[in-house]
Amino acid sequence: MVWLVGAGLHPKAGPTTLVVARDLAGRMDYRRGLVMYDLDGTVARTGLSRATVKRHVRTLRELGALAWWRHGSKQNLRLPGRAYTATATIYAAVIPKAFDVAMGHRLTGHGYEARVCGVTIAGRERAVSEAAAKAGQPVDNRAVDNSVPAAREPHSPGRYHPSSAVQVERGVKDTSRHASRRTASPRPDKSTTTNSSSNSGGGTRRTAAETCRSIWVTRQVRARVNWTQTAPLRRLEYVLRPLTDAGLDADMIAAELHSWMLTWRPARPAEYIRAQLAKQAAVEHQVAEFEAAEGWNEDEASGALRASRPDLVADVLAGLAQGMAAYSAHQAANGLDNLLDDDDDSAAASIAAFLGTGTLA
């Protein structure tokens, strides 16, 4: 909204419009992007008049920042325990197209359902310039006060990872050291190291440069495919390694994910991608087994034409030559175009010449 007002896209948008917008933003449900109008409450919180609030809410609608999700009504809902209750007006927060164009956003979908799926060349240049400007700012290395207060506050409730219980055996005093010795895996020999695979599923270990490139590609893919944006970056990078290790860039991977034509959002996008890639790998493996069982050889199939029964091929070509000669004669007798050309022999003559060479294998 600060950008929309500063760009001067609406002649009546100003600081008062931002006051009303901040009040709406403070009460908005950002999971669905909806907010109740609450005209009387807005007047009481902002100190503006009713006419002013109505006028600037209309300005927000004309700017394209608000859309009606449900129109209010004066009809009594007849709720139990209440003498009169009307239907509230609910607005949906939207982003105008002018803002996306200025920021260089690429969109998928239309209207209120449109979502950002990538950036344009101008948007990429803008992001690079902003990152470079941010990197050039001086670093604040002021001393940090690490003194311990007299009374500590309790830890904030949050997520934690429960650790597994240690298996304690009787007669052992140093449990942790004994457990570490028992659970330590032996060092693999050269043969197992050569044949073992890394986390990426390949036969060689991943270098730091390969991992950085994979993370960089995954970050772009997550920005372009909206249903993957809830997945953690490192987890998403791990399940996409079969594609990144194959040399696919962000555009190709995003096109692959979009080709799945999802009309719903998976609860765990990374696990869904892992399952889909596993299915594709299984199908490819099954096709390879079928081809091996049928004796399919790609080199032989892509090589020169060779017949297992030359006599049968010669009979087929001879019959084709006779048929084309008869067709040409029929066309010539009726005064129609035939298979003859002024600068070249007929197809029948070419087949006959080929049969005379005896080059069939």
Short mmCIF file of C-alpha atoms in Angstrom, two decimals, residues 4-360:
data_model
loop_
_atom_site.label_atom_id
_atom_site.label_comp_id
_atom_site.label_asym_id
_atom_site.label_seq_id
_atom_site.Cartn_x
_atom_site.Cartn_y
_atom_site.Cartn_z
CA LEU A 4 0.68 2.15 -4.39
CA VAL A 5 0.10 5.46 -2.63
CA GLY A 6 3.61 6.69 -3.40
CA ALA A 7 3.27 5.79 -7.07
CA GLY A 8 0.30 8.14 -7.40
CA LEU A 9 -1.95 5.59 -9.10
CA HIS A 10 -5.05 7.13 -7.52
CA PRO A 11 -5.53 10.89 -7.13
CA LYS A 12 -7.40 10.55 -3.81
CA ALA A 13 -4.98 8.10 -2.14
CA GLY A 14 -2.84 9.63 0.58
CA PRO A 15 -1.73 9.28 4.21
CA THR A 16 -5.31 8.82 5.43
CA THR A 17 -5.68 5.88 3.04
CA LEU A 18 -2.66 4.27 4.69
CA VAL A 19 -4.26 4.78 8.13
CA VAL A 20 -7.37 2.87 7.05
CA ALA A 21 -5.24 0.22 5.33
CA ARG A 22 -3.16 -0.37 8.48
CA ASP A 23 -6.32 -0.83 10.53
CA LEU A 24 -7.57 -3.43 8.07
CA ALA A 25 -4.19 -5.17 7.99
CA GLY A 26 -4.09 -5.40 11.78
CA ARG A 27 -7.37 -7.34 11.82
CA MET A 28 -6.82 -9.46 8.71
CA ASP A 29 -6.83 -13.25 8.61
CA TYR A 30 -3.69 -13.83 6.57
CA ARG A 31 -4.39 -17.53 6.13
CA ARG A 32 -7.27 -16.66 3.79
CA GLY A 33 -6.59 -12.98 3.16
CA LEU A 34 -9.99 -11.87 4.49
CA VAL A 35 -10.96 -9.03 6.81
CA MET A 36 -14.29 -7.74 8.14
CA TYR A 37 -15.28 -4.19 7.29
CA ASP A 38 -16.28 -3.12 10.86
CA LEU A 39 -17.09 0.50 9.99
CA ASP A 40 -17.94 1.59 13.54
CA GLY A 41 -14.84 -0.09 14.98
CA THR A 42 -12.59 1.51 12.36
CA VAL A 43 -14.03 4.92 13.15
CA ALA A 44 -13.37 4.39 16.88
CA ARG A 45 -9.82 3.10 16.39
CA THR A 46 -8.63 5.63 13.81
CA GLY A 47 -10.51 8.70 15.03
CA LEU A 48 -11.76 9.42 11.51
CA SER A 49 -15.31 10.19 10.54
CA ARG A 50 -17.61 7.60 9.03
CA ALA A 51 -17.67 9.42 5.70
CA THR A 52 -13.86 9.54 5.61
CA VAL A 53 -13.52 5.82 6.32
CA LYS A 54 -16.08 4.97 3.64
CA ARG A 55 -14.37 7.24 1.13
CA HIS A 56 -10.91 5.72 1.64
CA VAL A 57 -12.22 2.14 1.66
CA ARG A 58 -13.71 2.93 -1.73
CA THR A 59 -10.30 4.31 -2.77
CA LEU A 60 -8.70 1.00 -1.73
CA ARG A 61 -11.20 -0.86 -3.87
CA GLU A 62 -10.53 1.41 -6.85
CA LEU A 63 -6.79 0.92 -6.39
CA GLY A 64 -7.30 -2.83 -6.63
CA ALA A 65 -6.13 -3.56 -3.07
CA LEU A 66 -9.54 -4.71 -1.78
CA ALA A 67 -12.23 -6.85 -3.35
CA TRP A 68 -15.66 -7.74 -2.07
CA TRP A 69 -15.73 -11.30 -0.79
CA ARG A 70 -19.20 -10.97 0.73
CA HIS A 71 -21.58 -8.03 0.67
CA GLY A 72 -23.15 -7.03 3.94
CA SER A 73 -26.88 -6.91 4.48
CA LYS A 74 -29.22 -5.13 6.89
CA GLN A 75 -31.40 -8.20 7.11
CA ASN A 76 -31.70 -9.56 10.64
CA LEU A 77 -30.00 -12.94 11.05
CA ARG A 78 -32.22 -13.69 14.09
CA LEU A 79 -29.43 -15.19 16.15
CA PRO A 80 -30.52 -16.63 19.51
CA GLY A 81 -29.96 -14.21 22.37
CA ARG A 82 -29.59 -11.16 20.10
CA ALA A 83 -32.31 -8.74 19.19
CA TYR A 84 -30.77 -7.68 15.89
CA THR A 85 -27.71 -8.86 13.97
CA ALA A 86 -26.90 -7.88 10.39
CA THR A 87 -24.59 -9.63 7.92
CA ALA A 88 -21.09 -8.15 7.98
CA THR A 89 -19.23 -7.05 4.85
CA ILE A 90 -16.04 -9.05 4.28
CA TYR A 91 -13.23 -7.85 2.04
CA ALA A 92 -10.44 -9.87 0.41
CA ALA A 93 -6.95 -8.41 0.18
CA VAL A 94 -5.56 -8.46 -3.36
CA ILE A 95 -2.44 -7.17 -5.10
CA PRO A 96 -2.95 -4.93 -8.15
CA LYS A 97 -1.38 -5.97 -11.43
CA ALA A 98 0.55 -2.69 -11.57
CA PHE A 99 2.52 -3.70 -8.45
CA ASP A 100 3.41 -7.14 -9.87
CA VAL A 101 4.52 -5.56 -13.15
CA ALA A 102 6.69 -3.03 -11.30
CA MET A 103 8.24 -5.73 -9.06
CA GLY A 104 8.81 -8.09 -11.99
CA HIS A 105 6.54 -10.92 -10.79
CA ARG A 106 5.38 -13.71 -13.08
CA LEU A 107 1.82 -14.86 -12.27
CA THR A 108 -0.14 -18.03 -12.78
CA GLY A 109 -3.92 -18.05 -12.70
CA HIS A 110 -6.38 -15.22 -13.09
CA GLY A 111 -8.12 -12.75 -10.82
CA TYR A 112 -8.23 -13.42 -7.10
CA GLU A 113 -6.77 -16.92 -7.60
CA ALA A 114 -3.57 -15.63 -9.29
CA ARG A 115 -0.33 -16.51 -7.53
CA VAL A 116 3.33 -15.56 -8.04
CA CYS A 117 5.17 -18.36 -9.87
CA GLY A 118 8.45 -16.63 -10.77
CA VAL A 119 10.15 -13.41 -11.75
CA THR A 120 10.79 -11.65 -15.03
CA ILE A 121 14.16 -10.46 -16.27
CA ALA A 122 13.46 -7.01 -14.84
CA GLY A 123 12.41 -8.54 -11.53
CA ARG A 124 15.59 -10.61 -11.39
CA GLU A 125 17.71 -7.52 -12.03
CA ARG A 126 15.80 -5.65 -9.34
CA ALA A 127 16.36 -8.45 -6.81
CA VAL A 128 20.08 -8.59 -7.65
CA SER A 129 20.46 -4.82 -7.24
CA GLU A 130 18.60 -4.88 -3.90
CA ALA A 131 20.76 -7.74 -2.65
CA ALA A 132 23.91 -5.93 -3.74
CA ALA A 133 22.77 -2.74 -2.01
CA LYS A 134 21.98 -4.67 1.16
CA ALA A 135 25.35 -6.42 1.04
CA GLY A 136 27.12 -3.05 0.78
CA GLN A 137 25.65 -1.76 4.05
CA PRO A 138 28.05 -1.54 7.01
CA VAL A 139 27.86 -4.37 9.52
CA ASP A 140 26.83 -3.50 13.07
CA ASN A 141 29.48 -5.12 15.28
CA ARG A 142 28.65 -3.41 18.53
CA ALA A 143 29.43 -5.21 21.74
CA VAL A 144 26.69 -7.48 23.03
CA ASP A 145 25.66 -7.44 26.66
CA ASN A 146 25.96 -11.07 27.77
CA SER A 147 25.58 -10.39 31.45
CA VAL A 148 23.38 -12.89 33.29
CA PRO A 149 20.33 -11.27 34.95
CA ALA A 150 19.53 -11.98 38.55
CA ALA A 151 16.26 -13.73 37.70
CA ARG A 152 15.92 -15.61 34.45
CA GLU A 153 12.64 -15.90 32.61
CA PRO A 154 11.42 -19.35 31.64
CA HIS A 155 12.08 -20.65 28.14
CA SER A 156 9.58 -19.80 25.47
CA PRO A 157 7.36 -22.70 24.49
CA GLY A 158 8.34 -23.96 21.08
CA ARG A 159 9.12 -26.99 18.99
CA TYR A 160 11.74 -29.42 20.17
CA HIS A 161 13.15 -32.70 18.92
CA PRO A 162 12.84 -35.50 21.46
CA SER A 163 15.95 -37.63 21.73
CA SER A 164 15.81 -41.38 21.88
CA ALA A 165 16.44 -43.08 25.20
CA VAL A 166 19.87 -44.61 25.78
CA GLN A 167 19.92 -48.37 26.17
CA VAL A 168 21.70 -49.04 29.49
CA GLU A 169 23.19 -52.44 30.18
CA ARG A 170 23.83 -53.82 33.61
CA GLY A 171 27.35 -53.88 34.93
CA VAL A 172 28.52 -50.97 32.77
CA LYS A 173 29.49 -47.81 34.59
CA ASP A 174 30.24 -45.41 31.71
CA THR A 175 27.06 -45.82 29.71
CA SER A 176 27.55 -43.06 27.14
CA ARG A 177 31.12 -44.08 26.27
CA HIS A 178 30.18 -47.76 26.10
CA ALA A 179 27.17 -46.97 23.89
CA SER A 180 29.27 -44.83 21.56
CA ARG A 181 31.82 -47.62 21.18
CA ARG A 182 29.11 -50.17 20.47
CA THR A 183 27.18 -48.01 17.98
CA ALA A 184 30.20 -46.65 16.13
CA SER A 185 30.23 -47.99 12.59
CA PRO A 186 33.47 -49.49 11.28
CA ARG A 187 35.42 -47.61 8.67
CA PRO A 188 34.48 -48.92 5.23
CA ASP A 189 37.15 -50.43 3.05
CA LYS A 190 38.00 -49.27 -0.45
CA SER A 191 35.64 -51.66 -2.16
CA THR A 192 32.60 -50.56 -0.17
CA THR A 193 33.58 -46.91 -0.51
CA THR A 194 33.78 -47.23 -4.27
CA ASN A 195 30.41 -48.95 -4.63
CA SER A 196 28.53 -47.06 -1.93
CA SER A 197 26.30 -44.16 -2.88
CA SER A 198 25.98 -40.78 -1.25
CA ASN A 199 22.79 -39.03 -0.23
CA SER A 200 22.21 -37.92 -3.79
CA GLY A 201 21.79 -41.49 -4.98
CA GLY A 202 24.84 -41.43 -7.27
CA GLY A 203 28.03 -43.41 -7.16
CA THR A 204 30.26 -40.51 -6.09
CA ARG A 205 30.18 -38.11 -3.21
CA ARG A 206 28.70 -34.68 -3.74
CA THR A 207 31.07 -31.76 -3.62
CA ALA A 208 30.32 -28.50 -1.83
CA ALA A 209 29.92 -26.71 -5.17
CA GLU A 210 27.36 -29.28 -6.35
CA THR A 211 25.39 -28.95 -3.12
CA CYS A 212 25.40 -25.13 -3.34
CA ARG A 213 24.21 -25.28 -6.94
CA SER A 214 21.47 -27.76 -6.01
CA ILE A 215 20.26 -25.49 -3.19
CA TRP A 216 20.35 -22.46 -5.50
CA VAL A 217 18.26 -24.29 -8.15
CA THR A 218 15.84 -25.59 -5.50
CA ARG A 219 15.29 -22.08 -4.13
CA GLN A 220 14.25 -20.92 -7.62
CA VAL A 221 12.00 -23.93 -8.12
CA ARG A 222 10.23 -23.33 -4.82
CA ALA A 223 9.57 -19.72 -5.83
CA ARG A 224 8.04 -20.78 -9.16
CA VAL A 225 5.92 -23.75 -8.04
CA ASN A 226 3.45 -22.45 -5.47
CA TRP A 227 2.45 -25.79 -3.93
CA THR A 228 6.07 -26.49 -2.91
CA GLN A 229 6.55 -23.28 -0.93
CA THR A 230 5.56 -24.86 2.40
CA ALA A 231 8.34 -27.45 2.20
CA PRO A 232 11.68 -26.79 3.98
CA LEU A 233 14.41 -25.80 1.54
CA ARG A 234 16.91 -28.51 2.49
CA ARG A 235 14.28 -31.26 2.47
CA LEU A 236 13.05 -30.11 -0.93
CA GLU A 237 16.63 -29.99 -2.22
CA TYR A 238 17.16 -33.57 -1.03
CA VAL A 239 14.15 -35.02 -2.88
CA LEU A 240 14.96 -33.03 -6.05
CA ARG A 241 18.52 -34.36 -6.25
CA PRO A 242 17.66 -36.95 -8.95
CA LEU A 243 16.67 -34.03 -11.20
CA THR A 244 19.42 -31.59 -10.23
CA ASP A 245 22.11 -34.28 -10.51
CA ALA A 246 20.81 -35.04 -14.00
CA GLY A 247 21.71 -31.48 -15.00
CA LEU A 248 18.19 -30.00 -15.08
CA ASP A 249 17.96 -26.29 -14.32
CA ALA A 250 15.21 -24.46 -12.42
CA ASP A 251 13.07 -23.88 -15.53
CA MET A 252 13.13 -27.54 -16.52
CA ILE A 253 12.37 -28.79 -13.00
CA ALA A 254 9.53 -26.27 -12.58
CA ALA A 255 8.11 -27.38 -15.94
CA GLU A 256 8.28 -31.01 -14.80
CA LEU A 257 6.42 -30.24 -11.56
CA HIS A 258 3.82 -28.12 -13.39
CA SER A 259 3.26 -31.00 -15.85
CA TRP A 260 1.82 -33.05 -12.99
CA MET A 261 -1.25 -30.73 -13.20
CA LEU A 262 -2.00 -30.60 -9.49
CA THR A 263 -5.33 -28.97 -8.63
CA TRP A 264 -4.73 -29.39 -4.90
CA ARG A 265 -1.95 -28.64 -2.42
CA PRO A 266 -0.13 -31.64 -0.93
CA ALA A 267 0.17 -31.51 2.85
CA ARG A 268 3.81 -32.64 2.55
CA PRO A 269 5.11 -31.49 -0.83
CA ALA A 270 8.58 -33.00 -0.42
CA GLU A 271 7.21 -36.46 0.34
CA TYR A 272 4.79 -36.20 -2.58
CA ILE A 273 7.63 -35.31 -4.98
CA ARG A 274 9.75 -38.18 -3.64
CA ALA A 275 6.89 -40.65 -4.20
CA GLN A 276 6.21 -39.38 -7.73
CA LEU A 277 9.87 -39.58 -8.74
CA ALA A 278 10.06 -43.08 -7.28
CA LYS A 279 7.05 -44.12 -9.40
CA GLN A 280 8.66 -42.69 -12.52
CA ALA A 281 11.93 -44.50 -11.77
CA ALA A 282 10.02 -47.76 -11.24
CA VAL A 283 8.21 -47.37 -14.57
CA GLU A 284 11.47 -46.65 -16.40
CA HIS A 285 13.08 -49.67 -14.78
CA GLN A 286 10.14 -51.86 -15.79
CA VAL A 287 10.32 -50.63 -19.40
CA ALA A 288 14.05 -51.37 -19.44
CA GLU A 289 13.39 -54.91 -18.21
CA PHE A 290 10.75 -55.47 -20.91
CA GLU A 291 13.12 -54.24 -23.60
CA ALA A 292 15.88 -56.49 -22.30
CA ALA A 293 13.51 -59.49 -22.24
CA GLU A 294 12.41 -58.84 -25.83
CA GLY A 295 16.01 -58.51 -27.02
CA TRP A 296 15.71 -54.83 -27.93
CA ASN A 297 19.03 -53.32 -28.93
CA GLU A 298 19.11 -49.57 -29.33
CA ASP A 299 22.32 -49.62 -31.40
CA GLU A 300 20.92 -52.14 -33.85
CA ALA A 301 17.57 -50.36 -34.03
CA SER A 302 19.20 -47.02 -34.84
CA GLY A 303 21.64 -48.50 -37.40
CA ALA A 304 21.22 -49.24 -41.09
CA LEU A 305 18.22 -51.23 -42.33
CA ARG A 306 18.97 -54.93 -42.41
CA ALA A 307 16.49 -57.65 -43.23
CA SER A 308 16.50 -61.10 -41.75
CA ARG A 309 14.87 -62.49 -44.97
CA PRO A 310 16.23 -60.66 -48.06
CA ASP A 311 14.11 -62.76 -50.43
CA LEU A 312 10.90 -61.62 -48.72
CA VAL A 313 11.98 -57.97 -48.88
CA ALA A 314 12.82 -58.35 -52.58
CA ASP A 315 9.38 -59.83 -53.28
CA VAL A 316 7.63 -56.97 -51.46
CA LEU A 317 9.62 -54.30 -53.34
CA ALA A 318 9.06 -56.05 -56.67
CA GLY A 319 5.32 -56.11 -56.08
CA LEU A 320 5.41 -52.45 -55.09
CA ALA A 321 7.28 -51.58 -58.27
CA GLN A 322 4.73 -53.40 -60.42
CA GLY A 323 1.85 -51.71 -58.67
CA MET A 324 3.34 -48.24 -59.07
CA ALA A 325 4.05 -48.89 -62.74
CA ALA A 326 0.44 -49.99 -63.30
CA TYR A 327 -0.82 -46.93 -61.42
CA SER A 328 1.35 -44.60 -63.54
CA ALA A 329 0.04 -46.20 -66.72
CA HIS A 330 -3.54 -45.82 -65.54
CA GLN A 331 -2.99 -42.15 -64.72
CA ALA A 332 -1.34 -41.49 -68.07
CA ALA A 333 -4.19 -43.22 -69.92
CA ASN A 334 -6.73 -40.94 -68.22
CA GLY A 335 -4.67 -37.81 -68.85
CA LEU A 336 -3.97 -37.28 -65.16
CA ASP A 337 -0.76 -36.62 -63.30
CA ASN A 338 1.36 -39.66 -62.76
CA LEU A 339 4.41 -40.41 -60.70
CA LEU A 340 6.80 -39.28 -63.44
CA ASP A 341 8.82 -36.09 -63.14
CA ASP A 342 10.47 -34.12 -65.90
CA ASP A 343 13.84 -34.05 -64.14
CA ASP A 344 13.82 -37.47 -62.52
CA ASP A 345 12.88 -41.07 -63.17
CA SER A 346 9.66 -42.55 -61.89
CA ALA A 347 9.46 -44.14 -58.49
CA ALA A 348 8.78 -47.50 -60.10
CA ALA A 349 11.94 -47.18 -62.16
CA SER A 350 13.91 -46.22 -59.05
CA ILE A 351 12.66 -49.30 -57.20
CA ALA A 352 13.44 -51.48 -60.19
CA ALA A 353 16.95 -50.05 -60.36
CA PHE A 354 17.39 -50.71 -56.66
CA LEU A 355 16.25 -54.31 -57.08
CA GLY A 356 18.76 -54.73 -59.87
CA THR A 357 21.69 -53.66 -57.72
CA GLY A 358 21.42 -56.60 -55.38
CA THR A 359 22.44 -54.52 -52.37
CA LEU A 360 19.87 -56.00 -50.03
#
